[in-house]
Coordinates of C-alpha atoms in Angstrom, one line a residue:
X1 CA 86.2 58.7 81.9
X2 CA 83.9 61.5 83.0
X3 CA 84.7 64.7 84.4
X4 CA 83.6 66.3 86.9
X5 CA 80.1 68.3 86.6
X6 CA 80.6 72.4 86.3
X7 CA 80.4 73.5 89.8
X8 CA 77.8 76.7 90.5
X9 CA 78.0 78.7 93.8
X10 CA 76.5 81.4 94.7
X11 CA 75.0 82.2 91.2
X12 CA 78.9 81.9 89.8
X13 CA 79.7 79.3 87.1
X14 CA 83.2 77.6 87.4
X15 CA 84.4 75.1 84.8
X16 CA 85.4 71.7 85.1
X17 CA 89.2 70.8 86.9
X18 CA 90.4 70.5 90.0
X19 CA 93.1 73.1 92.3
X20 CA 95.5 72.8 94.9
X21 CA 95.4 74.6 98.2
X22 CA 96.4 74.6 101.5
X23 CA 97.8 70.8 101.1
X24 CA 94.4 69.9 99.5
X25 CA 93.1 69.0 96.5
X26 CA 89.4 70.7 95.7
X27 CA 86.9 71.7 92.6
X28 CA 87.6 74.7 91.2
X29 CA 84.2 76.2 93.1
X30 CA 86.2 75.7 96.5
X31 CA 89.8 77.1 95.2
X32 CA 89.6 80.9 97.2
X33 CA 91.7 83.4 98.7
X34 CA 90.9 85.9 101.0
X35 CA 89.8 89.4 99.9
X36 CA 93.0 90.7 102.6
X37 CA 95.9 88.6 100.4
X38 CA 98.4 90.9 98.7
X39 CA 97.7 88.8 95.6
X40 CA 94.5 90.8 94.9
X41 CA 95.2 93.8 96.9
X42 CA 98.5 94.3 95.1
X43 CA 98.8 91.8 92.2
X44 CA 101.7 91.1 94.6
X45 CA 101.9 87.7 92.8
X46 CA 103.7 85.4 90.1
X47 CA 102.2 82.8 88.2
X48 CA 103.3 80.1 85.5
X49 CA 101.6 78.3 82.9
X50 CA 101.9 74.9 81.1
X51 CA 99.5 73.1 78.4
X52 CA 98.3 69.7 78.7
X53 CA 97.7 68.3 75.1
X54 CA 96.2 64.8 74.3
X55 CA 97.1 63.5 78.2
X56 CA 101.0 65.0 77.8
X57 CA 102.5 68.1 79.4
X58 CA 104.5 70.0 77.4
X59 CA 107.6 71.3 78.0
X60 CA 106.5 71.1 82.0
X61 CA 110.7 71.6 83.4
X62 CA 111.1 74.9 81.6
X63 CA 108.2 76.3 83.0
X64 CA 108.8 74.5 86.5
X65 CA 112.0 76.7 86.0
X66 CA 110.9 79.8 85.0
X67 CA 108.5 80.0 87.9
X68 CA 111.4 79.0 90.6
X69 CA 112.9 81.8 88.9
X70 CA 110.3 84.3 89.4
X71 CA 109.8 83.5 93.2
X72 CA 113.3 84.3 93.6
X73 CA 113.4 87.1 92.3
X74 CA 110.3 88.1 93.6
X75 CA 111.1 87.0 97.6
X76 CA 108.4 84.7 97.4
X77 CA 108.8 81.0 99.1
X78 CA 106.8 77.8 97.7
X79 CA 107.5 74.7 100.5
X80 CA 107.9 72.2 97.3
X81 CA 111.0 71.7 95.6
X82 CA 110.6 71.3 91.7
X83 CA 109.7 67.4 91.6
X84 CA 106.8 68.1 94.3
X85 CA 105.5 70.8 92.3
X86 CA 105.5 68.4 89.1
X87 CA 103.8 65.9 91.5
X88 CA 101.3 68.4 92.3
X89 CA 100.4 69.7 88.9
X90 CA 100.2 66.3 87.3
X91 CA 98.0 65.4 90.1
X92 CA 95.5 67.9 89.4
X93 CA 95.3 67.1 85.8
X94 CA 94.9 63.9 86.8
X95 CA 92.0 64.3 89.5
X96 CA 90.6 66.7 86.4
X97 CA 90.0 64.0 83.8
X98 CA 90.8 66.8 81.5
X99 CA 93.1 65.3 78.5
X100 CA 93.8 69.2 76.8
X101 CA 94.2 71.3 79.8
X102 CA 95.2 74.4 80.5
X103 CA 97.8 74.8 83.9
X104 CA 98.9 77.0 86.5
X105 CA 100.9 77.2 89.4
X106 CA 100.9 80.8 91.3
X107 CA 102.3 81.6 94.7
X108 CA 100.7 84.6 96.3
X109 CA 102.0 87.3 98.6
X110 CA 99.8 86.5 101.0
X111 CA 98.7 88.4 103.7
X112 CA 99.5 89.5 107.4
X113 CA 97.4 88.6 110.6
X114 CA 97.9 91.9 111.6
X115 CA 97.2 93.8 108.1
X116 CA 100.5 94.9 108.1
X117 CA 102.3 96.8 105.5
X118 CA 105.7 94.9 105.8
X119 CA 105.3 92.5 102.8
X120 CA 107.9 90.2 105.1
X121 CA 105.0 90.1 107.7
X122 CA 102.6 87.8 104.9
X123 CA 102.3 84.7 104.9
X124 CA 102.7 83.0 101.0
X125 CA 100.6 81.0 99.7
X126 CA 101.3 78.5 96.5
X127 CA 98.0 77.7 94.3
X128 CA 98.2 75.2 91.6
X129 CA 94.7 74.1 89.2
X130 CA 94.0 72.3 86.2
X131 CA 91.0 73.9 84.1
X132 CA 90.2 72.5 80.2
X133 CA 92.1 74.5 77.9
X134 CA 91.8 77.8 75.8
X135 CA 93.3 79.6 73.3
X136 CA 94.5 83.0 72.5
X137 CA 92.8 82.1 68.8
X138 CA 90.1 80.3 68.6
X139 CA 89.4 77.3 65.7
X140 CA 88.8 79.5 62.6
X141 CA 91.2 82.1 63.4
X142 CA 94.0 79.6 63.2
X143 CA 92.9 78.2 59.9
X144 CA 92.3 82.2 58.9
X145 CA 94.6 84.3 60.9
X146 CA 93.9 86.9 63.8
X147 CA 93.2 90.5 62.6
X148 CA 95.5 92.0 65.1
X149 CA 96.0 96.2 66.3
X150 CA 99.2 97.8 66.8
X151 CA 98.0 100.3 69.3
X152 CA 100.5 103.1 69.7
X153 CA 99.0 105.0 72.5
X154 CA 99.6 102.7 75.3
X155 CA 102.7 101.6 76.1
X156 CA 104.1 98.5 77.7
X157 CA 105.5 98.9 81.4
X158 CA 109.2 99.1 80.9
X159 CA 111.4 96.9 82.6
X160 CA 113.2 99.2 84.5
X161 CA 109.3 99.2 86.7
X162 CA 108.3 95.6 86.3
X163 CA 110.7 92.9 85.6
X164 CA 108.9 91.2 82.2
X165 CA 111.3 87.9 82.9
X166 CA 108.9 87.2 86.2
X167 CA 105.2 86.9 85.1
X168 CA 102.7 88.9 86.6
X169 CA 99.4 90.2 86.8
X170 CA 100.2 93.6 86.0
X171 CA 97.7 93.8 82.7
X172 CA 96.2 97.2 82.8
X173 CA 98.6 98.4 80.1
X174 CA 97.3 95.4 78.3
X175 CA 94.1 95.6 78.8
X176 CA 93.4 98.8 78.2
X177 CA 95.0 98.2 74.8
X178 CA 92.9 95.4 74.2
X179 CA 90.0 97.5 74.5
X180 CA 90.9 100.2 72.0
X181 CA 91.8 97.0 69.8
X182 CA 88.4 95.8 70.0
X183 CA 87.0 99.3 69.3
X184 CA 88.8 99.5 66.5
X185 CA 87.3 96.4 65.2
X186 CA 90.7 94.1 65.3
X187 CA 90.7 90.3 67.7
X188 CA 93.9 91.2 69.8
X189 CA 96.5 93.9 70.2
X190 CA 99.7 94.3 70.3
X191 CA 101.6 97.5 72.0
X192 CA 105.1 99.3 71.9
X193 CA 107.7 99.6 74.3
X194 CA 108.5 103.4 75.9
X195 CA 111.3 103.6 72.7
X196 CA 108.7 103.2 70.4
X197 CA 109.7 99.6 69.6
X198 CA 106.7 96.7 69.5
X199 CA 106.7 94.4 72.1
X200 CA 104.1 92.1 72.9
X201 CA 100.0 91.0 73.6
X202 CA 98.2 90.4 76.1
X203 CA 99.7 87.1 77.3
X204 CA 101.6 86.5 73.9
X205 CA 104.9 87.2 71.9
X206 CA 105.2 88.6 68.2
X207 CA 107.3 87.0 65.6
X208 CA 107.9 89.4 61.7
X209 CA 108.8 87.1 58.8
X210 CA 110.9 89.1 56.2
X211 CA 112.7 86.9 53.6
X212 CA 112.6 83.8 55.0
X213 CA 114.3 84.8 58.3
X214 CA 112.1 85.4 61.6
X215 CA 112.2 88.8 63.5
X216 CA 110.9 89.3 67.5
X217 CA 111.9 91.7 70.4
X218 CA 113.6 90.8 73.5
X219 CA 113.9 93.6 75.3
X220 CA 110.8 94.5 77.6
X221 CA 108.9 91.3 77.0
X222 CA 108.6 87.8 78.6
X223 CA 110.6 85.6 77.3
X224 CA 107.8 83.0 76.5
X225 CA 108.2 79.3 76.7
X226 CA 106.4 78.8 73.1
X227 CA 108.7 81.6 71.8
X228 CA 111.9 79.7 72.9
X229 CA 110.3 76.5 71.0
X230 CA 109.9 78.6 68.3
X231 CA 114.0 79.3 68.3
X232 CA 114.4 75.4 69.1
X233 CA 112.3 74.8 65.7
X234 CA 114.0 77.3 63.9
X235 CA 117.6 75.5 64.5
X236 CA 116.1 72.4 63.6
X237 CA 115.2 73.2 60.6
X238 CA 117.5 76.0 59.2
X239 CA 115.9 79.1 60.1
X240 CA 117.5 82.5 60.9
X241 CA 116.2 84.3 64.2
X242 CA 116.9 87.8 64.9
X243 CA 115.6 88.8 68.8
X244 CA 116.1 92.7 68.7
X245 CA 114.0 95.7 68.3
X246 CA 111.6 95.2 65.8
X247 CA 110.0 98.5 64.7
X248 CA 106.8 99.4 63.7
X249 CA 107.6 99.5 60.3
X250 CA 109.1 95.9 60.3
X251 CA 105.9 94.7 61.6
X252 CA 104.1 96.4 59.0
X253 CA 106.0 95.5 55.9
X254 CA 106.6 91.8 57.3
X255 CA 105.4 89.0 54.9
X256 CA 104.2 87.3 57.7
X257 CA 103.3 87.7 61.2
X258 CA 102.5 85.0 63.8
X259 CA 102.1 85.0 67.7
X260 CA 102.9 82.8 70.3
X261 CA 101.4 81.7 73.4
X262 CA 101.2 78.4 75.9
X263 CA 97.5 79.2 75.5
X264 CA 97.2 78.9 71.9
X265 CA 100.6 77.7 70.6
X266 CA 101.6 79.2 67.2
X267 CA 98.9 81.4 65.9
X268 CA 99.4 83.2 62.2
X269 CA 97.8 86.9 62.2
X270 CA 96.7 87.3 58.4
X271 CA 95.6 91.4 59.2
X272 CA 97.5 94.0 61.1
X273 CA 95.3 97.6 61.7
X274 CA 92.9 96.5 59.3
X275 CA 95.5 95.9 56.4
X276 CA 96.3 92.3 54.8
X277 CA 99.5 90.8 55.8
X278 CA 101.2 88.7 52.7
X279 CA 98.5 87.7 50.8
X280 CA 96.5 87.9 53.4
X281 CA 96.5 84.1 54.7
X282 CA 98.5 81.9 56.9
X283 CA 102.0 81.9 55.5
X284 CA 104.4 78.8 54.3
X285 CA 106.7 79.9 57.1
X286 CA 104.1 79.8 59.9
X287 CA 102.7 77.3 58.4
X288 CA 105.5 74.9 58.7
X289 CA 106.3 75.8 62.5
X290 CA 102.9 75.6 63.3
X291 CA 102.7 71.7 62.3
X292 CA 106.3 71.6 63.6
X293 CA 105.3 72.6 67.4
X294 CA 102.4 70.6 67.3
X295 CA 104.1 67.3 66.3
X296 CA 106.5 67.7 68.8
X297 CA 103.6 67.2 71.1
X298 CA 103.8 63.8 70.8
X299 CA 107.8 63.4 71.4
X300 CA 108.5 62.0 74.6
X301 CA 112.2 64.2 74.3
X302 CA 109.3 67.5 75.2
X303 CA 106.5 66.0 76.7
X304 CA 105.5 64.6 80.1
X305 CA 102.2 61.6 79.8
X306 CA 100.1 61.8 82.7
X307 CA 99.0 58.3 83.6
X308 CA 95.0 58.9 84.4
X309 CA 94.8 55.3 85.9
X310 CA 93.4 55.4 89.0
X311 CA 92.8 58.8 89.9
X312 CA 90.5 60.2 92.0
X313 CA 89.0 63.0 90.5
X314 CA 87.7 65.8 92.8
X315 CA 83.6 66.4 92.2

């Protein structure tokens, strides 16, 4: 089964997958909004993501529910109740071809006929698209470990601003981070909260290992889907969890230190500001979760098959 050819318009490359729109199903060279939507204009937006690995969604309810979640709070209306949007995603990986796919559902602000400043005046729009997946960490720094930067002189948006619960495109903090990380010569960053406290990456959560027991903050930070597995894992097989402030020295005395993302899954980081974590590999600990998550990728009890019979992929 083919996919579809990489789509080029107007000297712009898009990859391979297929979006929702507007009731419609379209390459990913077709999928735009308008340059007036409150979605760019704003980043009056929330978004959710889900994996597809070997043909199977993974863990697709919680993030169909952390998204309703997000709307709500938010003020934003989809016109699909939670099975529709399920319908709608699996479609799209389905018209894809795509069998490790990376997925997201987003519902805009929208915008106002009259380019009106009353965000009740805009109209919402709900996105959805299936593109082939990517990691946080790429092949060798999962069998290595990420060299990852604590950067202390950006700080995370607090929550009392932007609510970390409903996810957003508010990155600059992030970003900006990032790169001073690069400059520094590290892969990713990580920055602190306004107490001085680390919180998380650009798209990721942090997990210490100290003693056999795992470490990660909860205030401030997004309560990720691949974190929560990572709790799951941890009560299946014996392991203590403390979510708390974790302080810069935790991080930097930890014995090992992973990161956690629906773009990448469990990822070990093996340097921190240049320094060897542990010994300075992938420890037992993350190790073990690490083959852990990714078995579970094959349990029906977490996982949704998408049956690519039949579909008619959008070229």
């Amino acid at each position: 089964m083919t996919r579809p050819d990489v789509g080029r318009i107007d000297g712009l490359t898009y990859p391979p997958g297929t979006a929702f729109m507007a009731g419609q199903y379209l390459p990913m060279s077709e999928a735009r909004i308008s340059v007036l939507d409150w979605g760019l204009l704003h980043s009056d937006v929330t978004y959710d993501t889900v994996h597809v690995w070997n043909g199977r969604f993974f863990r697709l309810d919680l993030h169909i529910a952390r998204f309703r979640r997000s709307l709500e709070k938010l003020r934003l209306r989809v016109a699909y109740d939670d099975d529709a949007l399920r319908d709608i995603l699996v479609e799209c990986v389905r018209r894809s071809g795509l069998r490790n796919a990376y997925v997201e559902m987003l519902c805009t602000r929208g915008l106002s006929p009259t380019f009106s400043r009353d965000p009740r005046d805009a109209a919402n729009q709900f996105v959805a698209f299936a593109v082939p997946y990517g990691s946080v960490a790429n092949a060798r720094q999962l069998k290595e470990g990420l060299h990852l930067h604590l950067i202390d002189t950006v700080r995370r948006i607090p929550p009392e601003s932007v609510d970390p619960q409903i996810k957003n495109y508010h990155w600059l903090d992030l970003v900006t981070a990032q790169f001073q990380g690069f400059d520094a010569g590290a892969e990713t960053v990580v920055i602190k909260d306004m107490d001085g406290n680390v919180a998380e990456g650009p798209g990721f959560n942090i997990f210490a290992v100290k003693e056999g027991a795992l470490y990660t903050p909860e205030r401030g930070v997004l309560h990720g889907i691949t974190r929560r597995t990572v709790f799951d894992i941890a009560e299946r097989l014996g392991i203590e969890v403390h979510a708390g402030n974790v302080s810069e020295a935790q991080l930097r005395h930890a014995d090992e230190i992973f990161i956690t993302s629906t773009a990448g899954g469990i990822m070990p980081v093996t340097r921190l500001n240049d320094v060897a974590v542990g010994d300075g590999m992938p420890g037992e600990l993350t190790r073990t979760i690490f083959r852990t998550y990714w078995d579970w990728h094959d349990d029906p009890a977490w996982t949704l098959a998408v049956d690519y019979d039949g579909a008619d992929r959008v070229r």
